[in-house]
Amino acid sequence: MHLRKLLLPVLSMCLTGVAHADIRVGVDLSTTGPAAAIGIPSQNTVQLWPQTLGGQRAQYIVLDDASDPSAAVRNVRKFISEDKVDVIVGPNITPNAIAALDAVAESGTPMVALAASASIVEPQDDGRRRWAFKMPQNDALMASLLAEHMASNGVKTVGFIGFNDAYGESWWREFSKMAELRHLRVVAQERFGRMDTTVTGQVLKLMSANPDAILIAGSGTPPALPQKSLNERGYKGQIYQTHGIATWEFLRIGGKDVERTLFPTGPVVVARELPDSHPAKKVALDFVKRYETKHGPDTVTQFAGDAWGAWQLLDDASRRALKSGAQPGTPAFRRALRDAIESTKNLTVPNGVLNLSAQDHQGFDQRARVMGTIRNGKFAYAGDK
């Protein structure tokens, strides 16, 4: 951990070495702490970003928030007040992104979060969220796919265990709605913390309800803990996870206990196995090749794909914002960039096709979700059923 912290300033110096750069981007990532499995692939991708946005030179200033909301807010306020950034990318996790909303709204600085919960961008009638956008699919989109899959495969009763924070609450809210629509009965609901080392009590309560399937709603590596505990106690039903697990660290920590897991995911995670007709396959495969050339086979994650999509989004929006005549480094350019992001149409990124609007600051539709599984220690495409 200490070595990684020492390396972060070096990373920032390398990425900001372009003299007289026009567009400044503050990048807040969780490269240490419990969300490091998400933050490190994001950081790897930032290192692959081209040194331009919309044809203009760009500076990327990267800071670690150690998976802590207070640190994320400090980083964001530093980006705004000291670094005078035009846009912020990150944070990686929902609590940190929500904590940053006030700072970006007060300063009029657009933020493209790399965290999943829809609560980062909804409701749009809340002025704080006017400046917030995000790359990962909304929980509702992924929860609907899970409920459809469960209903189509004979599941009648479901147990739920999720993070005891905004991520878990958002997933519970969305999944419970979808479960009702699909006539699935939730027979037990539990919570656990990102830093917990045991979930024995929660798992025993889940198992006593004898559900056909259990949904674990967490991200990064912590969701492996309930699944391992369920397997240790002999649970035989199907275990589902969310798109937040798609990291190689989850596979490493989960080992054999996470084989056969089913989860919704973005196209990039299983790009090679997708049918050629999938609209995001070509862009996803192009990114997979770029990423794995540097980091090795089977290293691409949902979060790496989201970070590349963030660069694509900003590249496309910057080109249009610059046409307004506003100069980077000014409030006028930040407003123009915000408006350009919001008006993005038919932009294919590794995890889907973006169409944003004043009512939708995420922008994905059903083309951004597929069912994944874990097979022989790797993420795999589960097919249409």
Coordinates of C-alpha atoms in Angstrom, one line a residue:
M1 CA 0.0 0.0 0.0
H2 CA 2.7 2.5 0.9
L3 CA 4.6 1.8 -2.3
R4 CA 1.5 2.5 -4.3
K5 CA 1.0 5.8 -2.5
L6 CA 4.5 6.8 -3.3
L7 CA 4.0 5.9 -7.0
L8 CA 0.9 8.0 -7.4
P9 CA 2.7 11.4 -7.6
V10 CA 5.0 9.9 -10.2
L11 CA 2.0 8.8 -12.2
S12 CA 0.5 12.3 -11.9
M13 CA 3.7 13.9 -13.1
C14 CA 4.0 11.6 -16.0
L15 CA 0.4 12.2 -17.1
T16 CA 0.6 16.0 -16.6
G17 CA 3.9 16.4 -18.3
V18 CA 2.4 18.1 -21.4
A19 CA 3.4 21.8 -21.3
H20 CA 0.7 24.4 -21.8
A21 CA -2.1 21.8 -21.9
D22 CA -5.5 23.2 -22.8
I23 CA -7.9 20.8 -21.1
R24 CA -7.3 19.8 -17.5
V25 CA -8.9 16.6 -16.1
G26 CA -8.9 15.6 -12.4
V27 CA -9.1 11.9 -12.0
D28 CA -10.1 10.5 -8.5
L29 CA -9.6 6.8 -8.1
S30 CA -9.7 4.2 -5.3
T31 CA -6.3 2.6 -6.0
T32 CA -5.9 1.6 -2.3
G33 CA -8.4 0.4 0.3
P34 CA -11.3 -2.1 -0.1
A35 CA -12.2 -0.8 -3.6
A36 CA -8.6 -1.1 -5.0
A37 CA -9.7 -4.0 -7.2
I38 CA -11.9 -1.4 -9.0
G39 CA -9.6 1.5 -8.9
I40 CA -6.4 -0.2 -10.2
P41 CA -7.9 -1.3 -13.5
S42 CA -9.3 2.3 -13.9
Q43 CA -5.8 3.7 -13.3
N44 CA -4.3 1.2 -15.8
T45 CA -6.8 2.5 -18.4
V46 CA -6.1 6.2 -17.6
Q47 CA -2.4 5.5 -18.4
L48 CA -3.6 4.4 -21.9
W49 CA -5.6 7.6 -22.5
P50 CA -4.4 9.6 -25.5
Q51 CA -2.9 12.9 -24.6
T52 CA -5.6 14.9 -26.4
L53 CA -9.3 15.6 -25.9
G54 CA -11.3 16.8 -28.9
G55 CA -8.1 17.5 -30.7
Q56 CA -6.7 19.7 -27.8
R57 CA -3.8 18.7 -25.6
A58 CA -5.0 17.4 -22.2
Q59 CA -3.5 17.1 -18.7
Y60 CA -4.6 14.2 -16.4
I61 CA -4.1 14.8 -12.7
V62 CA -4.6 11.5 -10.9
L63 CA -5.2 11.2 -7.1
D64 CA -6.0 8.2 -4.9
D65 CA -8.9 8.5 -2.4
A66 CA -8.1 5.2 -0.6
S67 CA -11.8 4.2 -1.0
D68 CA -12.7 6.8 1.6
P69 CA -15.5 9.4 1.0
S70 CA -13.8 12.2 2.9
A71 CA -10.6 11.7 0.9
A72 CA -12.6 11.8 -2.3
V73 CA -14.1 15.1 -1.4
R74 CA -10.7 16.5 -0.5
N75 CA -9.3 15.4 -3.8
V76 CA -12.3 16.8 -5.7
R77 CA -12.0 20.2 -3.9
K78 CA -8.2 20.3 -4.7
F79 CA -8.9 19.6 -8.3
I80 CA -11.4 22.5 -8.4
S81 CA -9.6 25.1 -6.3
E82 CA -5.9 24.4 -6.9
D83 CA -5.7 22.5 -10.2
K84 CA -8.5 24.5 -11.9
V85 CA -9.7 21.4 -13.8
D86 CA -12.3 21.6 -16.5
V87 CA -13.8 18.2 -15.7
I88 CA -13.5 15.4 -13.1
V89 CA -13.5 11.6 -13.8
G90 CA -14.3 9.4 -10.9
P91 CA -14.8 8.5 -8.1
N92 CA -14.9 4.7 -8.4
I93 CA -17.4 3.9 -5.7
T94 CA -20.9 5.1 -5.0
P95 CA -20.4 6.6 -1.5
N96 CA -17.5 8.7 -2.7
A97 CA -19.3 9.9 -5.8
I98 CA -22.3 11.0 -3.8
A99 CA -20.1 12.7 -1.3
A100 CA -18.5 14.8 -4.2
L101 CA -21.8 16.0 -5.6
D102 CA -21.9 19.3 -3.5
A103 CA -18.4 20.3 -4.6
V104 CA -19.0 19.8 -8.3
A105 CA -22.3 21.5 -8.2
E106 CA -21.1 24.5 -6.2
S107 CA -18.2 25.1 -8.6
G108 CA -20.0 24.2 -11.8
T109 CA -17.5 21.5 -12.8
P110 CA -18.8 18.4 -14.7
M111 CA -18.1 15.0 -13.1
V112 CA -18.1 11.7 -15.0
A113 CA -18.3 9.1 -12.2
L114 CA -17.0 5.6 -12.5
A115 CA -19.4 4.3 -9.8
A116 CA -22.6 2.4 -10.4
S117 CA -25.6 3.6 -8.4
A118 CA -28.3 5.6 -10.1
S119 CA -28.5 7.8 -7.0
I120 CA -25.4 9.6 -8.3
V121 CA -27.4 11.0 -11.2
E122 CA -31.0 10.7 -10.1
P123 CA -33.2 12.5 -9.6
Q124 CA -32.2 15.2 -12.1
D125 CA -34.5 17.8 -10.5
D126 CA -32.0 17.9 -7.7
G127 CA -29.6 20.7 -8.6
R128 CA -26.6 18.9 -7.2
R129 CA -26.9 16.2 -9.9
R130 CA -27.1 18.6 -12.9
W131 CA -23.3 18.5 -13.1
A132 CA -23.0 14.7 -12.5
F133 CA -22.8 12.0 -15.1
K134 CA -21.6 8.4 -14.8
M135 CA -20.3 5.5 -17.0
P136 CA -21.5 2.2 -15.3
Q137 CA -25.0 1.0 -16.1
N138 CA -27.8 2.0 -13.8
D139 CA -28.8 -0.6 -11.2
A140 CA -32.4 -0.7 -12.6
L141 CA -31.1 -1.8 -16.0
M142 CA -29.0 -4.6 -14.6
A143 CA -31.6 -5.6 -11.9
S144 CA -34.2 -6.1 -14.6
L145 CA -32.0 -8.5 -16.5
L146 CA -31.4 -10.5 -13.3
A147 CA -35.1 -10.7 -12.5
E148 CA -35.8 -11.8 -16.1
H149 CA -33.2 -14.5 -15.9
M150 CA -34.4 -15.8 -12.5
A151 CA -38.0 -16.0 -13.6
S152 CA -37.0 -17.7 -16.9
N153 CA -35.1 -20.3 -15.0
G154 CA -37.6 -21.4 -12.4
V155 CA -36.6 -19.2 -9.5
K156 CA -39.6 -18.5 -7.2
T157 CA -38.0 -17.3 -4.0
V158 CA -34.9 -15.1 -3.5
G159 CA -32.6 -14.1 -0.6
F160 CA -30.9 -10.7 -0.8
I161 CA -27.6 -9.6 0.9
G162 CA -26.1 -6.2 0.0
F163 CA -23.6 -3.6 1.1
N164 CA -24.9 -1.5 4.0
D165 CA -24.3 1.7 2.1
A166 CA -25.7 3.6 -0.9
Y167 CA -24.7 0.8 -3.4
G168 CA -26.6 -1.9 -1.4
E169 CA -29.6 0.4 -0.8
S170 CA -29.9 1.3 -4.5
W171 CA -29.7 -2.3 -5.5
W172 CA -32.3 -3.4 -3.0
R173 CA -34.6 -0.6 -4.1
E174 CA -34.3 -1.5 -7.8
F175 CA -34.2 -5.3 -7.5
S176 CA -37.2 -5.4 -5.2
K177 CA -39.2 -3.6 -7.8
M178 CA -38.1 -5.9 -10.6
A179 CA -38.7 -9.0 -8.4
E180 CA -42.3 -7.9 -7.8
L181 CA -42.8 -7.4 -11.6
R182 CA -41.5 -10.9 -12.2
H183 CA -43.5 -12.5 -9.4
L184 CA -40.4 -13.4 -7.4
R185 CA -40.8 -13.5 -3.7
V186 CA -37.9 -12.1 -1.6
V187 CA -37.9 -14.2 1.6
A188 CA -34.9 -12.7 3.4
Q189 CA -32.9 -9.4 3.2
E190 CA -29.5 -8.8 4.9
R191 CA -26.7 -6.3 4.8
F192 CA -22.9 -6.4 5.3
G193 CA -20.0 -3.9 5.3
R194 CA -17.2 -3.5 2.8
M195 CA -14.7 -4.1 5.5
D196 CA -16.4 -7.0 7.3
T197 CA -14.4 -10.2 7.9
T198 CA -17.4 -12.4 8.7
V199 CA -21.0 -12.6 7.6
T200 CA -21.9 -15.8 9.5
G201 CA -25.0 -14.4 11.1
Q202 CA -26.4 -13.0 7.9
V203 CA -25.7 -16.2 5.9
L204 CA -27.5 -18.3 8.5
K205 CA -30.6 -16.1 8.3
L206 CA -30.5 -16.3 4.5
M207 CA -30.2 -20.1 4.6
S208 CA -33.0 -20.5 7.1
A209 CA -35.3 -18.9 4.6
N210 CA -34.4 -21.6 2.1
P211 CA -34.5 -19.4 -1.1
D212 CA -34.2 -20.9 -4.6
A213 CA -31.5 -18.2 -5.3
I214 CA -29.5 -15.6 -3.5
L215 CA -28.5 -12.2 -4.9
I216 CA -25.3 -10.6 -3.4
A217 CA -25.2 -6.9 -4.1
G218 CA -21.7 -5.6 -3.7
S219 CA -18.7 -4.5 -5.8
G220 CA -15.0 -5.3 -6.0
T221 CA -13.7 -8.1 -3.8
P222 CA -15.9 -7.9 -0.7
P223 CA -18.9 -9.8 -2.3
A224 CA -16.7 -12.9 -2.4
L225 CA -17.1 -13.2 1.4
P226 CA -20.9 -14.0 1.5
Q227 CA -20.5 -16.4 -1.4
K228 CA -17.7 -18.3 0.2
S229 CA -19.6 -18.4 3.5
L230 CA -22.7 -19.7 1.7
N231 CA -20.7 -22.5 0.0
E232 CA -19.0 -23.4 3.3
R233 CA -22.4 -24.0 4.9
G234 CA -23.7 -26.1 2.0
Y235 CA -26.1 -23.7 0.2
K236 CA -27.1 -25.4 -3.1
G237 CA -29.2 -22.8 -4.8
Q238 CA -28.0 -20.4 -7.6
I239 CA -26.0 -17.4 -6.5
Y240 CA -26.2 -14.2 -8.5
Q241 CA -24.0 -11.2 -8.1
T242 CA -24.1 -7.7 -9.7
H243 CA -21.9 -6.1 -12.4
G244 CA -19.7 -4.8 -9.6
I245 CA -17.8 -8.1 -9.3
A246 CA -16.2 -8.0 -12.7
T247 CA -12.6 -7.7 -11.5
W248 CA -9.8 -10.3 -11.7
E249 CA -9.2 -9.8 -8.0
F250 CA -12.7 -11.1 -7.3
L251 CA -11.9 -14.3 -9.3
R252 CA -8.6 -14.7 -7.4
I253 CA -10.1 -14.3 -4.0
G254 CA -13.3 -16.2 -4.7
G255 CA -11.5 -19.2 -6.3
K256 CA -13.7 -22.3 -6.7
D257 CA -16.4 -20.8 -4.5
V258 CA -17.5 -18.4 -7.2
E259 CA -17.7 -20.9 -10.1
R260 CA -21.1 -20.9 -11.8
T261 CA -21.9 -17.4 -10.4
L262 CA -24.4 -15.6 -12.7
F263 CA -24.2 -11.8 -13.0
P264 CA -25.2 -9.0 -15.4
T265 CA -22.2 -7.3 -17.0
G266 CA -21.2 -4.9 -19.7
P267 CA -20.2 -6.2 -23.1
V268 CA -16.5 -5.6 -22.6
V269 CA -16.1 -8.3 -20.0
V270 CA -17.1 -11.1 -22.3
A271 CA -16.5 -9.3 -25.7
R272 CA -14.8 -12.3 -27.4
E273 CA -17.8 -14.6 -26.9
L274 CA -20.5 -12.1 -27.9
P275 CA -22.4 -12.7 -31.2
D276 CA -20.9 -10.6 -34.0
S277 CA -24.3 -8.8 -34.2
H278 CA -23.8 -7.2 -30.9
P279 CA -23.5 -3.4 -31.5
A280 CA -20.7 -2.8 -29.0
K281 CA -18.6 -5.9 -29.9
K282 CA -16.1 -4.2 -32.3
V283 CA -15.4 -1.2 -30.0
A284 CA -15.2 -3.6 -27.0
L285 CA -12.7 -5.9 -28.7
D286 CA -10.6 -3.0 -29.9
F287 CA -10.3 -1.8 -26.2
V288 CA -9.6 -5.4 -25.0
K289 CA -6.7 -5.7 -27.4
R290 CA -5.3 -2.3 -26.4
Y291 CA -5.6 -3.1 -22.6
E292 CA -4.4 -6.8 -22.7
T293 CA -1.4 -5.9 -24.9
K294 CA 0.0 -4.0 -21.9
H295 CA -1.5 -6.0 -19.0
G296 CA -1.8 -9.5 -20.2
P297 CA -4.6 -12.0 -21.2
D298 CA -7.9 -12.0 -19.4
T299 CA -7.2 -8.8 -17.4
V300 CA -9.9 -6.5 -18.8
T301 CA -12.7 -5.6 -16.3
Q302 CA -16.0 -3.7 -16.4
F303 CA -14.2 -0.8 -14.7
A304 CA -11.4 -0.7 -17.2
G305 CA -14.0 -0.5 -20.0
D306 CA -15.8 2.2 -18.1
A307 CA -12.7 4.3 -17.8
W308 CA -12.0 4.0 -21.5
G309 CA -15.6 5.0 -22.2
A310 CA -15.1 8.1 -20.0
W311 CA -12.2 9.2 -22.3
Q312 CA -14.3 8.6 -25.4
L313 CA -17.2 10.5 -23.9
L314 CA -15.0 13.5 -23.0
D315 CA -13.2 13.4 -26.4
D316 CA -16.5 13.5 -28.2
A317 CA -17.9 16.2 -25.9
S318 CA -14.8 18.3 -25.9
R319 CA -14.7 18.5 -29.6
R320 CA -18.2 20.0 -29.6
A321 CA -17.6 22.2 -26.6
L322 CA -14.6 23.8 -28.2
K323 CA -16.7 24.8 -31.2
S324 CA -18.6 27.1 -28.9
G325 CA -15.5 29.3 -28.7
A326 CA -15.2 28.9 -24.9
Q327 CA -11.7 28.5 -23.7
P328 CA -10.6 25.6 -21.4
G329 CA -9.9 26.9 -17.9
T330 CA -13.0 29.1 -17.8
P331 CA -16.5 28.7 -16.4
A332 CA -17.8 29.1 -19.9
F333 CA -15.9 26.1 -21.1
R334 CA -17.1 24.0 -18.1
R335 CA -20.7 24.9 -18.9
A336 CA -20.2 24.1 -22.6
L337 CA -18.5 20.8 -21.8
R338 CA -21.4 19.9 -19.4
D339 CA -23.9 20.7 -22.1
A340 CA -22.0 18.8 -24.7
I341 CA -21.8 15.7 -22.5
E342 CA -25.5 15.9 -21.9
S343 CA -26.3 16.0 -25.6
T344 CA -24.1 13.0 -26.5
K345 CA -25.9 10.7 -29.0
N346 CA -25.2 7.3 -30.4
L347 CA -21.6 7.1 -29.0
T348 CA -20.5 3.4 -28.9
V349 CA -18.1 2.7 -26.0
P350 CA -16.8 -0.7 -24.7
N351 CA -19.9 -1.2 -22.5
G352 CA -22.7 -0.1 -24.8
V353 CA -24.1 2.8 -26.8
L354 CA -24.6 6.2 -25.0
N355 CA -27.5 8.5 -25.6
L356 CA -27.6 11.1 -22.9
S357 CA -30.2 13.8 -22.2
A358 CA -31.3 16.3 -19.6
Q359 CA -33.4 13.5 -18.0
D360 CA -30.8 10.7 -18.3
H361 CA -27.2 11.4 -17.2
Q362 CA -26.1 7.7 -17.7
G363 CA -27.4 7.0 -21.2
F364 CA -27.2 3.2 -21.7
D365 CA -30.1 1.0 -22.9
Q366 CA -30.4 -2.8 -23.2
R367 CA -27.4 -3.0 -25.5
A368 CA -25.2 -2.3 -22.5
R369 CA -26.1 -5.5 -20.6
V370 CA -25.5 -9.2 -21.1
M371 CA -25.6 -12.2 -18.7
G372 CA -22.2 -13.4 -17.6
T373 CA -21.0 -16.4 -15.6
I374 CA -17.7 -17.7 -14.1
R375 CA -16.4 -20.7 -15.9
N376 CA -13.0 -22.3 -15.1
G377 CA -11.8 -19.3 -13.2
K378 CA -12.7 -16.8 -15.9
F379 CA -15.6 -14.5 -16.8
A380 CA -17.7 -16.0 -19.6
Y381 CA -20.8 -15.2 -21.6
A382 CA -23.8 -17.0 -20.3
G383 CA -25.9 -16.6 -23.4
D384 CA -29.4 -15.2 -23.8
K385 CA -31.1 -17.4 -21.2

